[in-house]
mmCIF file of C-alpha atoms and ligand atoms in Angstrom:
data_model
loop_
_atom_site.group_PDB
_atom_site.id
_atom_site.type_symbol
_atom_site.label_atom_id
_atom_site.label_comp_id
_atom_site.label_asym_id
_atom_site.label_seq_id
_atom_site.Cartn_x
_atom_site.Cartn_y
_atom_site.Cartn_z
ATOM 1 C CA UNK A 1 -13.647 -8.647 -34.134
ATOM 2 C CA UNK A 2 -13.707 -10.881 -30.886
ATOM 3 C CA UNK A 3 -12.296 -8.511 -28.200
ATOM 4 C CA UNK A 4 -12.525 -7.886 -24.335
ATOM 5 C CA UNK A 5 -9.747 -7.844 -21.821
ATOM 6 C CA UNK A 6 -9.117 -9.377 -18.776
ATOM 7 C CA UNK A 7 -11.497 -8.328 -15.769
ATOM 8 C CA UNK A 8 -12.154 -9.367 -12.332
ATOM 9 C CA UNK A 9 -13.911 -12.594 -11.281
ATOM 10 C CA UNK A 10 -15.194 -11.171 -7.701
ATOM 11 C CA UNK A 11 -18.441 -12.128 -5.701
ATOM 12 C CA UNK A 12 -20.604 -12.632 -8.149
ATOM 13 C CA UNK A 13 -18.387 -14.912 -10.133
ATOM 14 C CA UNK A 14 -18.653 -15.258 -14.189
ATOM 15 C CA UNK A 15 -21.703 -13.317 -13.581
ATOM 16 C CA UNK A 16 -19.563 -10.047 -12.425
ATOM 17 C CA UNK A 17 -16.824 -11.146 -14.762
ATOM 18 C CA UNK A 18 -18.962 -10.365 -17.793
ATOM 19 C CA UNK A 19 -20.921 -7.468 -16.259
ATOM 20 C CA UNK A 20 -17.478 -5.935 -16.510
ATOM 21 C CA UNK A 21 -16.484 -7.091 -20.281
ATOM 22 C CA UNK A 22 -19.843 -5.531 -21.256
ATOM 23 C CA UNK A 23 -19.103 -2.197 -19.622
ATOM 24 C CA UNK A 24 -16.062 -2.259 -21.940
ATOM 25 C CA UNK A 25 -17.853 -3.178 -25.018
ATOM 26 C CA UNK A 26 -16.386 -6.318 -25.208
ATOM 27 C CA UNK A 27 -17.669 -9.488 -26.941
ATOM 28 C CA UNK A 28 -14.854 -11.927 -25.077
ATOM 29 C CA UNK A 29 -13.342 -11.354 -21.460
ATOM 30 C CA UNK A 30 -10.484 -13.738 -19.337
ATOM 31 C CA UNK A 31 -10.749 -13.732 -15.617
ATOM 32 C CA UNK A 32 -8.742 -15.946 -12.667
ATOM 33 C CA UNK A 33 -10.675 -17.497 -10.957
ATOM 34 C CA UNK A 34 -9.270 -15.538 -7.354
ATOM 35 C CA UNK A 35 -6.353 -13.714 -7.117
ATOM 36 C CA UNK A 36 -3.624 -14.508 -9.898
ATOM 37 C CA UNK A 37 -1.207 -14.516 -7.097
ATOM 38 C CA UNK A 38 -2.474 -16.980 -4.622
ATOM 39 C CA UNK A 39 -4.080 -20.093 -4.162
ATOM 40 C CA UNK A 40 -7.383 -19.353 -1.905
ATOM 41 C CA UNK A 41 -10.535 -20.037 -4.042
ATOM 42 C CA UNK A 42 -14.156 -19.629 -3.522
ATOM 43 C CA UNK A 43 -16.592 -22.171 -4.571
ATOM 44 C CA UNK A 44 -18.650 -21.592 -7.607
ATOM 45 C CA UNK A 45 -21.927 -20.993 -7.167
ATOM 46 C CA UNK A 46 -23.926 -21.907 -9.833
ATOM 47 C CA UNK A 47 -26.525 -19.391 -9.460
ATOM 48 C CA UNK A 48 -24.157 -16.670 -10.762
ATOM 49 C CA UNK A 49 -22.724 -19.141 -13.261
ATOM 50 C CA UNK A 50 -26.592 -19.432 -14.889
ATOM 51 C CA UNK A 51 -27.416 -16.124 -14.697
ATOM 52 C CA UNK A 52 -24.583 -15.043 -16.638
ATOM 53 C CA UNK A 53 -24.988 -18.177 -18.907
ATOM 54 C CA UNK A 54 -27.961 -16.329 -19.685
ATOM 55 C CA UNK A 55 -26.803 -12.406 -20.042
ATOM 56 C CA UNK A 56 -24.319 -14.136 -22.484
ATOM 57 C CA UNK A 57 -27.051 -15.637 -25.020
ATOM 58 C CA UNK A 58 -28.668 -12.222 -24.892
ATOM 59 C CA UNK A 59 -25.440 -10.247 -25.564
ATOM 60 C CA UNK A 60 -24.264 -12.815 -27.760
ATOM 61 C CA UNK A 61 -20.650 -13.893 -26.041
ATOM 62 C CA UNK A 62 -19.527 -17.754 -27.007
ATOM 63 C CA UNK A 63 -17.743 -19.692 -24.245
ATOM 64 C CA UNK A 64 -14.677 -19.830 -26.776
ATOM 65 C CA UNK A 65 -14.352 -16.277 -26.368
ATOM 66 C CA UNK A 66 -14.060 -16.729 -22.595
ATOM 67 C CA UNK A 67 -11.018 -17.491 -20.919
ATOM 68 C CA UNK A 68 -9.415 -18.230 -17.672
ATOM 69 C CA UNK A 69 -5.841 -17.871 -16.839
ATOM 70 C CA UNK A 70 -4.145 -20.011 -14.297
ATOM 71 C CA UNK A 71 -2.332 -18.284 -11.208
ATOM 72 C CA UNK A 72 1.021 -17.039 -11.372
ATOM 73 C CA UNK A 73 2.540 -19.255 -8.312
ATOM 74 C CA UNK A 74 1.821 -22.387 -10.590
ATOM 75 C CA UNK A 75 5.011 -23.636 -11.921
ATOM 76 C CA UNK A 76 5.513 -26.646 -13.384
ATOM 77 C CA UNK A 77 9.129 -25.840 -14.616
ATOM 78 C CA UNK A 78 11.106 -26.592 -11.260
ATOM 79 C CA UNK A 79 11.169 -29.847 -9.730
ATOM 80 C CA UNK A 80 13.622 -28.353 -6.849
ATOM 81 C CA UNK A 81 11.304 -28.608 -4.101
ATOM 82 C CA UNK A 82 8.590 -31.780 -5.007
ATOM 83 C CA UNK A 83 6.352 -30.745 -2.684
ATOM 84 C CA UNK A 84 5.824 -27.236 -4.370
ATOM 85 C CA UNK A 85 5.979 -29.027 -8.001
ATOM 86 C CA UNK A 86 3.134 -31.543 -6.741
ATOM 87 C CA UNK A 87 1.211 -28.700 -5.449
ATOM 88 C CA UNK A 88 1.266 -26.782 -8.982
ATOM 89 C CA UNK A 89 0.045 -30.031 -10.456
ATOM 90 C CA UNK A 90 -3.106 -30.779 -7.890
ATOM 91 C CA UNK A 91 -4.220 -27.222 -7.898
ATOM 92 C CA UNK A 92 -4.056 -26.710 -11.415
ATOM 93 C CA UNK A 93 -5.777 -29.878 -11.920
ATOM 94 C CA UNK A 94 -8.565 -28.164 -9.275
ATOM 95 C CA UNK A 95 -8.352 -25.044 -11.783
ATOM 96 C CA UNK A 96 -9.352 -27.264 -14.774
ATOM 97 C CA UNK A 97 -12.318 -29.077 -12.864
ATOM 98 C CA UNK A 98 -13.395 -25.174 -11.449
ATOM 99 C CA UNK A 99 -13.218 -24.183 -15.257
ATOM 100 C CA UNK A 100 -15.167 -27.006 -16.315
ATOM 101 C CA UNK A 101 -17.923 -26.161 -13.443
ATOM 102 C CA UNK A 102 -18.357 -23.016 -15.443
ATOM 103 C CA UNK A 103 -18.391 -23.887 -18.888
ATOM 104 C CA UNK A 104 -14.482 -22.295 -19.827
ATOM 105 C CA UNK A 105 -13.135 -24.054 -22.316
ATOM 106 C CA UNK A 106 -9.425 -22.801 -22.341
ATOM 107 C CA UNK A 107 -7.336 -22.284 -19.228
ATOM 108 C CA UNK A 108 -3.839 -19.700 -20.305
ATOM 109 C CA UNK A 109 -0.924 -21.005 -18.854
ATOM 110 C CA UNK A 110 2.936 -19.893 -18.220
ATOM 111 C CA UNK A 111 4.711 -23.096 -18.818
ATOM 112 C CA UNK A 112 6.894 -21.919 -15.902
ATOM 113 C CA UNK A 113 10.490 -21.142 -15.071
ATOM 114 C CA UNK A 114 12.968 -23.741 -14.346
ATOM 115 C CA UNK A 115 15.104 -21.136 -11.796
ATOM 116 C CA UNK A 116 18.410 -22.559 -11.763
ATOM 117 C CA UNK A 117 18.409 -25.395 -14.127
ATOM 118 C CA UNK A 118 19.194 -25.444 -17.282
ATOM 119 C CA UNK A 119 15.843 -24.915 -19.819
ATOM 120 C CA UNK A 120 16.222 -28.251 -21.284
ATOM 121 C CA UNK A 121 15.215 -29.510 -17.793
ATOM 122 C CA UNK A 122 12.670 -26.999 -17.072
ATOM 123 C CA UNK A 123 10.900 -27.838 -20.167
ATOM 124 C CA UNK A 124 11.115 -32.007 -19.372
ATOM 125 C CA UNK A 125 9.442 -30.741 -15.844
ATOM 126 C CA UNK A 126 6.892 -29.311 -17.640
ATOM 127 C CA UNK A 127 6.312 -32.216 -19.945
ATOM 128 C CA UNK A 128 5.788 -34.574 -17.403
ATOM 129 C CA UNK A 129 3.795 -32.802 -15.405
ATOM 130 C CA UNK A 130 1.149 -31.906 -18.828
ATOM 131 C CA UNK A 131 1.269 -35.541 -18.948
ATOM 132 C CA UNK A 132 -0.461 -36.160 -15.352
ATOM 133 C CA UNK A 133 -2.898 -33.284 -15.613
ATOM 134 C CA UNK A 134 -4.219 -33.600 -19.531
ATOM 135 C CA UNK A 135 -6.931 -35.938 -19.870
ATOM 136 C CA UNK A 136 -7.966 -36.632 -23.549
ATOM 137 C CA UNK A 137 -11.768 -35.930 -22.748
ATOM 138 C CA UNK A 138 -11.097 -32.412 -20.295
ATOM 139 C CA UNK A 139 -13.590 -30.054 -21.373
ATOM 140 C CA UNK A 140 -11.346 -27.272 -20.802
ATOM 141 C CA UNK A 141 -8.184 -27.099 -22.675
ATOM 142 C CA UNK A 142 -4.575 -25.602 -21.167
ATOM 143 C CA UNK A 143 -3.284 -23.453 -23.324
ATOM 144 C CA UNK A 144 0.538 -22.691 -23.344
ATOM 145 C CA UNK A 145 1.161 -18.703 -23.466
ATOM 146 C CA UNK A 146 4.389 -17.916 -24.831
ATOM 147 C CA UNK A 147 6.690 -15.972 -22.628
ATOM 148 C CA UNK A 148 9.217 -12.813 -22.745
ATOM 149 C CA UNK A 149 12.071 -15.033 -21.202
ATOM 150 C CA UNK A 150 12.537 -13.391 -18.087
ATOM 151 C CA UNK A 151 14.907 -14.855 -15.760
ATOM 152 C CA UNK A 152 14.823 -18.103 -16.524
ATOM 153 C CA UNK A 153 11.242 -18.841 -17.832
ATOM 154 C CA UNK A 154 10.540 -21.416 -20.510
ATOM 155 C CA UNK A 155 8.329 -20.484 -23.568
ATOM 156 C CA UNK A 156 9.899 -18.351 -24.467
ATOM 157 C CA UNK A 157 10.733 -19.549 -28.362
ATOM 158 C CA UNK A 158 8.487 -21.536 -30.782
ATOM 159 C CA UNK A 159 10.648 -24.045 -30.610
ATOM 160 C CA UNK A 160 10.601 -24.669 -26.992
ATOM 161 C CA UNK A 161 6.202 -24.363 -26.870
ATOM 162 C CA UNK A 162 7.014 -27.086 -29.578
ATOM 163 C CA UNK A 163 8.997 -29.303 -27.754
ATOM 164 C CA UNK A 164 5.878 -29.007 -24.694
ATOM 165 C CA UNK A 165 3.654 -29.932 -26.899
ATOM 166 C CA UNK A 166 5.134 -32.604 -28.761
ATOM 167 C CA UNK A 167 6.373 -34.115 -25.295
ATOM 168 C CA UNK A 168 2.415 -34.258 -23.870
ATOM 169 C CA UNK A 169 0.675 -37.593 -25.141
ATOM 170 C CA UNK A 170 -2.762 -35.320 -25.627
ATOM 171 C CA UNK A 171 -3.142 -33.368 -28.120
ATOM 172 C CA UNK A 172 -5.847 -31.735 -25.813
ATOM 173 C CA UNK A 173 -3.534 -28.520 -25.599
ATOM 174 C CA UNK A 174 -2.964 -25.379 -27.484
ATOM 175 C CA UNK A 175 -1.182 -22.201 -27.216
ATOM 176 C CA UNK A 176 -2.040 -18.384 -26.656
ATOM 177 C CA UNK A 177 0.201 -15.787 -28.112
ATOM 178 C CA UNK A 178 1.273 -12.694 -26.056
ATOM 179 C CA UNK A 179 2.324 -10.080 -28.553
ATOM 180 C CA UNK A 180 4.017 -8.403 -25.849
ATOM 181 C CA UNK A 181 6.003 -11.509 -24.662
ATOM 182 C CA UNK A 182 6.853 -12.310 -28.640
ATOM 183 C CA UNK A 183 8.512 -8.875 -28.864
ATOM 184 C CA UNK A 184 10.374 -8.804 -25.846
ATOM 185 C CA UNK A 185 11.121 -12.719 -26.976
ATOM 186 C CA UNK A 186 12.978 -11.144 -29.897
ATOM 187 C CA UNK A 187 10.134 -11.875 -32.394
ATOM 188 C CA UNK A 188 9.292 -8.966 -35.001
ATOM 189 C CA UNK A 189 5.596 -7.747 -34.351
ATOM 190 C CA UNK A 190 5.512 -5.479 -37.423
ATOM 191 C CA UNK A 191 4.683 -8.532 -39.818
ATOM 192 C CA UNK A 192 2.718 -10.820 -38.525
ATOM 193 C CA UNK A 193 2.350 -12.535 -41.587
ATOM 194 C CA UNK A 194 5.949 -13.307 -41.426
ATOM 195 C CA UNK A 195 5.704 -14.030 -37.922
ATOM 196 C CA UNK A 196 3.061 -16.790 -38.411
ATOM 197 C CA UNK A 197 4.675 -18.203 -41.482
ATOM 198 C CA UNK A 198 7.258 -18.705 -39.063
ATOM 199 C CA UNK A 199 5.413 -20.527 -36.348
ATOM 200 C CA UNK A 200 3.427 -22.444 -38.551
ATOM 201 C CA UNK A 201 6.401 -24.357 -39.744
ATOM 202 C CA UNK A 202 6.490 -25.480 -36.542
ATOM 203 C CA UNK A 203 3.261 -25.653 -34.798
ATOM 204 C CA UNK A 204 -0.172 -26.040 -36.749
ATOM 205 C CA UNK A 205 -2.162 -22.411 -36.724
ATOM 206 C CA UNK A 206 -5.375 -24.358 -35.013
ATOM 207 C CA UNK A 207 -3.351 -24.531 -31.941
ATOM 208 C CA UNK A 208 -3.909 -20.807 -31.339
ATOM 209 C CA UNK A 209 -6.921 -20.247 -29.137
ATOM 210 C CA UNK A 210 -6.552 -16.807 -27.935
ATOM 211 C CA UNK A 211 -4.139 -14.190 -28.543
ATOM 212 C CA UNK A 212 -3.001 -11.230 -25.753
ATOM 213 C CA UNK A 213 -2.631 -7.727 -27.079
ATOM 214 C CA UNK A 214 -0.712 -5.860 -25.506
ATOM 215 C CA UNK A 215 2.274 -2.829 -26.490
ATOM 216 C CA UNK A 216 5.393 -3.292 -24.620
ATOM 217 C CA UNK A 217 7.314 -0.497 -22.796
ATOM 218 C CA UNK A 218 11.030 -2.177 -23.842
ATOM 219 C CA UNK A 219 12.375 -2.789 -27.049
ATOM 220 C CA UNK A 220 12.101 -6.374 -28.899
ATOM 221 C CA UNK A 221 14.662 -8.917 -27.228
ATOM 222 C CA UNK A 222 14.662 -6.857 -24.039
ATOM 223 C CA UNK A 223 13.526 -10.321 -21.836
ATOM 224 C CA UNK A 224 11.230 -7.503 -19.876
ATOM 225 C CA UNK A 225 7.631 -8.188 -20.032
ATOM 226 C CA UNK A 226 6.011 -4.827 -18.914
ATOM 227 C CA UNK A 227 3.320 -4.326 -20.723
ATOM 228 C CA UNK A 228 2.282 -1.229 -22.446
ATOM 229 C CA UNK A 229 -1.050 0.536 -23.928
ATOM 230 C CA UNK A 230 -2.145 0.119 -27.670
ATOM 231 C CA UNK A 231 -0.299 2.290 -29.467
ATOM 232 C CA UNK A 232 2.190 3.549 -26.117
ATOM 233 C CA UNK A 233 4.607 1.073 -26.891
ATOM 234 C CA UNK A 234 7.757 -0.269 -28.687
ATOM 235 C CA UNK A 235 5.373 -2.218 -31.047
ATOM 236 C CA UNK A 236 3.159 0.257 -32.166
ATOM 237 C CA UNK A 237 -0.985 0.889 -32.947
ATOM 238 C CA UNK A 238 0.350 0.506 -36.663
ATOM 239 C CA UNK A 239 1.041 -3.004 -35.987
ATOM 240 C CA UNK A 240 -1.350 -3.949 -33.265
ATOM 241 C CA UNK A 241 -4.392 -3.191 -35.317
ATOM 242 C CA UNK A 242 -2.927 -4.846 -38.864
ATOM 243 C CA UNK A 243 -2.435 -8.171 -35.643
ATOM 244 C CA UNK A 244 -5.954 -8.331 -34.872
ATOM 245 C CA UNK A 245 -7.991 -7.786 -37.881
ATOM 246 C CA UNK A 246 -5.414 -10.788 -39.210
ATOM 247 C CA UNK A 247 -7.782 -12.858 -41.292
ATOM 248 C CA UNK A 248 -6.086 -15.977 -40.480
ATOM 249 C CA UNK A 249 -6.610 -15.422 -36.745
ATOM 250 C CA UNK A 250 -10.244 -13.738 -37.031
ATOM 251 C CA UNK A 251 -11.791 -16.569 -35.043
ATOM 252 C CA UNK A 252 -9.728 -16.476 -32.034
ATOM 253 C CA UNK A 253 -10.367 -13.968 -28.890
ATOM 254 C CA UNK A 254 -7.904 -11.264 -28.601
ATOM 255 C CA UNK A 255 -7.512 -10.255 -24.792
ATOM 256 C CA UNK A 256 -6.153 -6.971 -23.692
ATOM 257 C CA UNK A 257 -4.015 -6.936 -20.342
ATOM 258 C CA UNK A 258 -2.886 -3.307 -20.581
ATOM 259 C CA UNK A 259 -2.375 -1.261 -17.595
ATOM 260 C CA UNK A 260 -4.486 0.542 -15.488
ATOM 261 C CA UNK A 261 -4.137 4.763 -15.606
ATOM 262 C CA UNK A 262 -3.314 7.099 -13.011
ATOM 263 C CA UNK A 263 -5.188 9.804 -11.719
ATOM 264 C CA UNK A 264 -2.932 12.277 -13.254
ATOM 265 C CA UNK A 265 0.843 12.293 -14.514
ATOM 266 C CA UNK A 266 2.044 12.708 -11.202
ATOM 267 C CA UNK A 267 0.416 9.608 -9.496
ATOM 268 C CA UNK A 268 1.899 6.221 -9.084
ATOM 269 C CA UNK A 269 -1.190 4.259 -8.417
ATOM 270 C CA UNK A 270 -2.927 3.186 -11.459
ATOM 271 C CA UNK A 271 -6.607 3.138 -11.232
ATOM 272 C CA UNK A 272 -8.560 3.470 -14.013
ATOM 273 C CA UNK A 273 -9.044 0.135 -16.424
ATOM 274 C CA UNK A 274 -8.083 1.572 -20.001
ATOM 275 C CA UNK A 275 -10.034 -1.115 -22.081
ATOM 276 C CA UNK A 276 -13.187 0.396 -22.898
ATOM 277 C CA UNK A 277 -11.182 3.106 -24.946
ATOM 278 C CA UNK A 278 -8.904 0.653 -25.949
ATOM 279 C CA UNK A 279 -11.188 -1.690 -27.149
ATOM 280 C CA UNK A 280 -12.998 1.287 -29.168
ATOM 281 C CA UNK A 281 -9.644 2.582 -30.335
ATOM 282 C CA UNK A 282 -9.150 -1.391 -32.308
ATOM 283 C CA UNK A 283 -12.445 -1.413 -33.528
ATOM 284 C CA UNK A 284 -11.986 1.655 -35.193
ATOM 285 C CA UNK A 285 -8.607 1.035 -36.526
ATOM 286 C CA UNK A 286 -7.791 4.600 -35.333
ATOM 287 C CA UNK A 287 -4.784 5.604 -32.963
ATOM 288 C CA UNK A 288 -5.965 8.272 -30.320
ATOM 289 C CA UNK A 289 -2.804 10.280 -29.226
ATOM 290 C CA UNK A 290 -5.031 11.471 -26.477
ATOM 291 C CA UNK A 291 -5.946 7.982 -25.100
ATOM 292 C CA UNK A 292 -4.627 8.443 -21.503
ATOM 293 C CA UNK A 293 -6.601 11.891 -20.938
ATOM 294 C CA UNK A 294 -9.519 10.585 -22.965
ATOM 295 C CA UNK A 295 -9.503 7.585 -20.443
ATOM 296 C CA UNK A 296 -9.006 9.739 -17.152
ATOM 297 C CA UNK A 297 -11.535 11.995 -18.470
ATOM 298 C CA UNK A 298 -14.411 8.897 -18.676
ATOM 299 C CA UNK A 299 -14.097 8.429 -15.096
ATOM 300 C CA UNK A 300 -14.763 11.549 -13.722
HETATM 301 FE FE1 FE B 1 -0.096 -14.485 -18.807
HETATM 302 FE FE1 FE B 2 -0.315 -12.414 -21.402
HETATM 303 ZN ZN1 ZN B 3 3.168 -10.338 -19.460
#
């Protein structure tokens, strides 16, 4: 099974990126590159970048099972303000060369929210701008994760991840499936089968490069996206684990962006990363009902 979750990127770069996934057990990992919700960026330093090229061989983690995700402020939905659409293009484009600087070969991104225009627009936005940032020979690919629909954000269907990537002239793009998004998107998590029977009619099944496991905490078709832990959700351990030990899908990283735990019930602040449990808890194929204190408990 190729799991990890998503962990910091921080001063030492890939290198403390993957320090982290190990710590969890983890054979794949997805970091940002700075802070998901702003633009400032340190330079890579390729000393870090070696050494963990390095601690990878020995641990035996592919580049395909590493991924970055592209900051939230990005959004190449809404054309409203040019200035702020031009920006999303040039510093995802930086993203992409960053990437490329240290070896990632698949950049997650939201296709974006087209605010108040109509999604037919938002999607054409979207389009055009794929169009001036995909290059044929990019060594890392952007890959289109499909959304929960909230408020007005586009991705949220097959149909409309279709219509991006028919629209782009490369066919350097593929698309990462959120199993949290897809339930809150209406789609039925309990048979995945069915589920990619479904999407394959529309999109071929080598376009999925990575796949985000999550639970959700609102039903399917809620348009939420608030993410829950494996097995603490409306989707269910039952049919997270039968999701990724799918055969079809065996190849492709499965990345866990669960939330943190509190200290205790009481607490609002949530501290402790879940995924070494979590990640255990897949492997095995067996649900813990005492996950949460099992997780607090590893941290004292
Ligand atoms: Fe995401
Ligand atoms: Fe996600
Ligand atoms: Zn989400």
């Amino acid at each position: 099974m190729i799991i990890g979750s998503h962990v910091h990127f921080g001063s030492k770069q890939l290198l403390g990126s993957l320090e982290e996934a190990l710590s969890y057990g983890a054979n794949a990992f997805m970091l940002y590159t700075g802070a998901p919700q702003n633009t400032f960026r340190s330079k890579i330093d390729s000393k870090y970048t070696l050494e963990a090229l390095k601690l990878m061989q020995e641990n035996d983690i592919k580049m395909e099972n590493v991924i970055c995700h592209a900051p939230y402020i990005i959004n190449l939905a809404n054309k409203e303000k040019i200035e702020a659409w031009n920006f999303s293009i040039s510093f995802l484009k930086a993203e992409i060369k960053r990437c490329e600087e240290l070896g990632i070969k698949y950049i997650v991104l939201h296709p974006g929210s087209s605010v108040k225009h109509p999604t037919e627009e938002g999607l054409n936005n979207i389009i055009e701008a794929l169009n001036y940032i995909i290059n044929d020979d990019d060594k890392c690919m952007i890959i289109l994760e499909t959304m929960a629909g909230k408020g007005s954000e586009c991705g949220k269907t097959i149909e409309e991840i279709k219509t991006i990537l028919e629209g782009v002239k490369s066919s350097n793009i593929g698309v990462c499936l959120d199993t949290c998004h897809l339930n809150d998107a209406g789609y039925d998590m309990s048979n995945f089968d069915l589920f990619l029977d479904e999407f394959t009619k529309s999109i071929p099944l080598e376009k999925i490069k990575c796949i985000h496991v999550n639970d959700s905490k609102n039903v399917r078709g809620s348009h939420k996206d608030r993410h829950a832990n494996i097995g603490y959700g409306t989707i269910g351990f039952e049919s997270l684990i039968k999701i990724v030990n799918n055969e079809k899908l065996k190849n492709v990283p499965k990345i866990l962006e669960t939330p943190y735990i509190s200290k205790n019930d009481s607490e609002k602040e949530l501290v402790y990363p879940p995924y070494k449990l979590e990640i255990e808890m897949l492997k095995k194929g067996l649900f813990n009902p005492n996950l949460i204190d099992d997780i607090r408990e590893s941290y004292k």
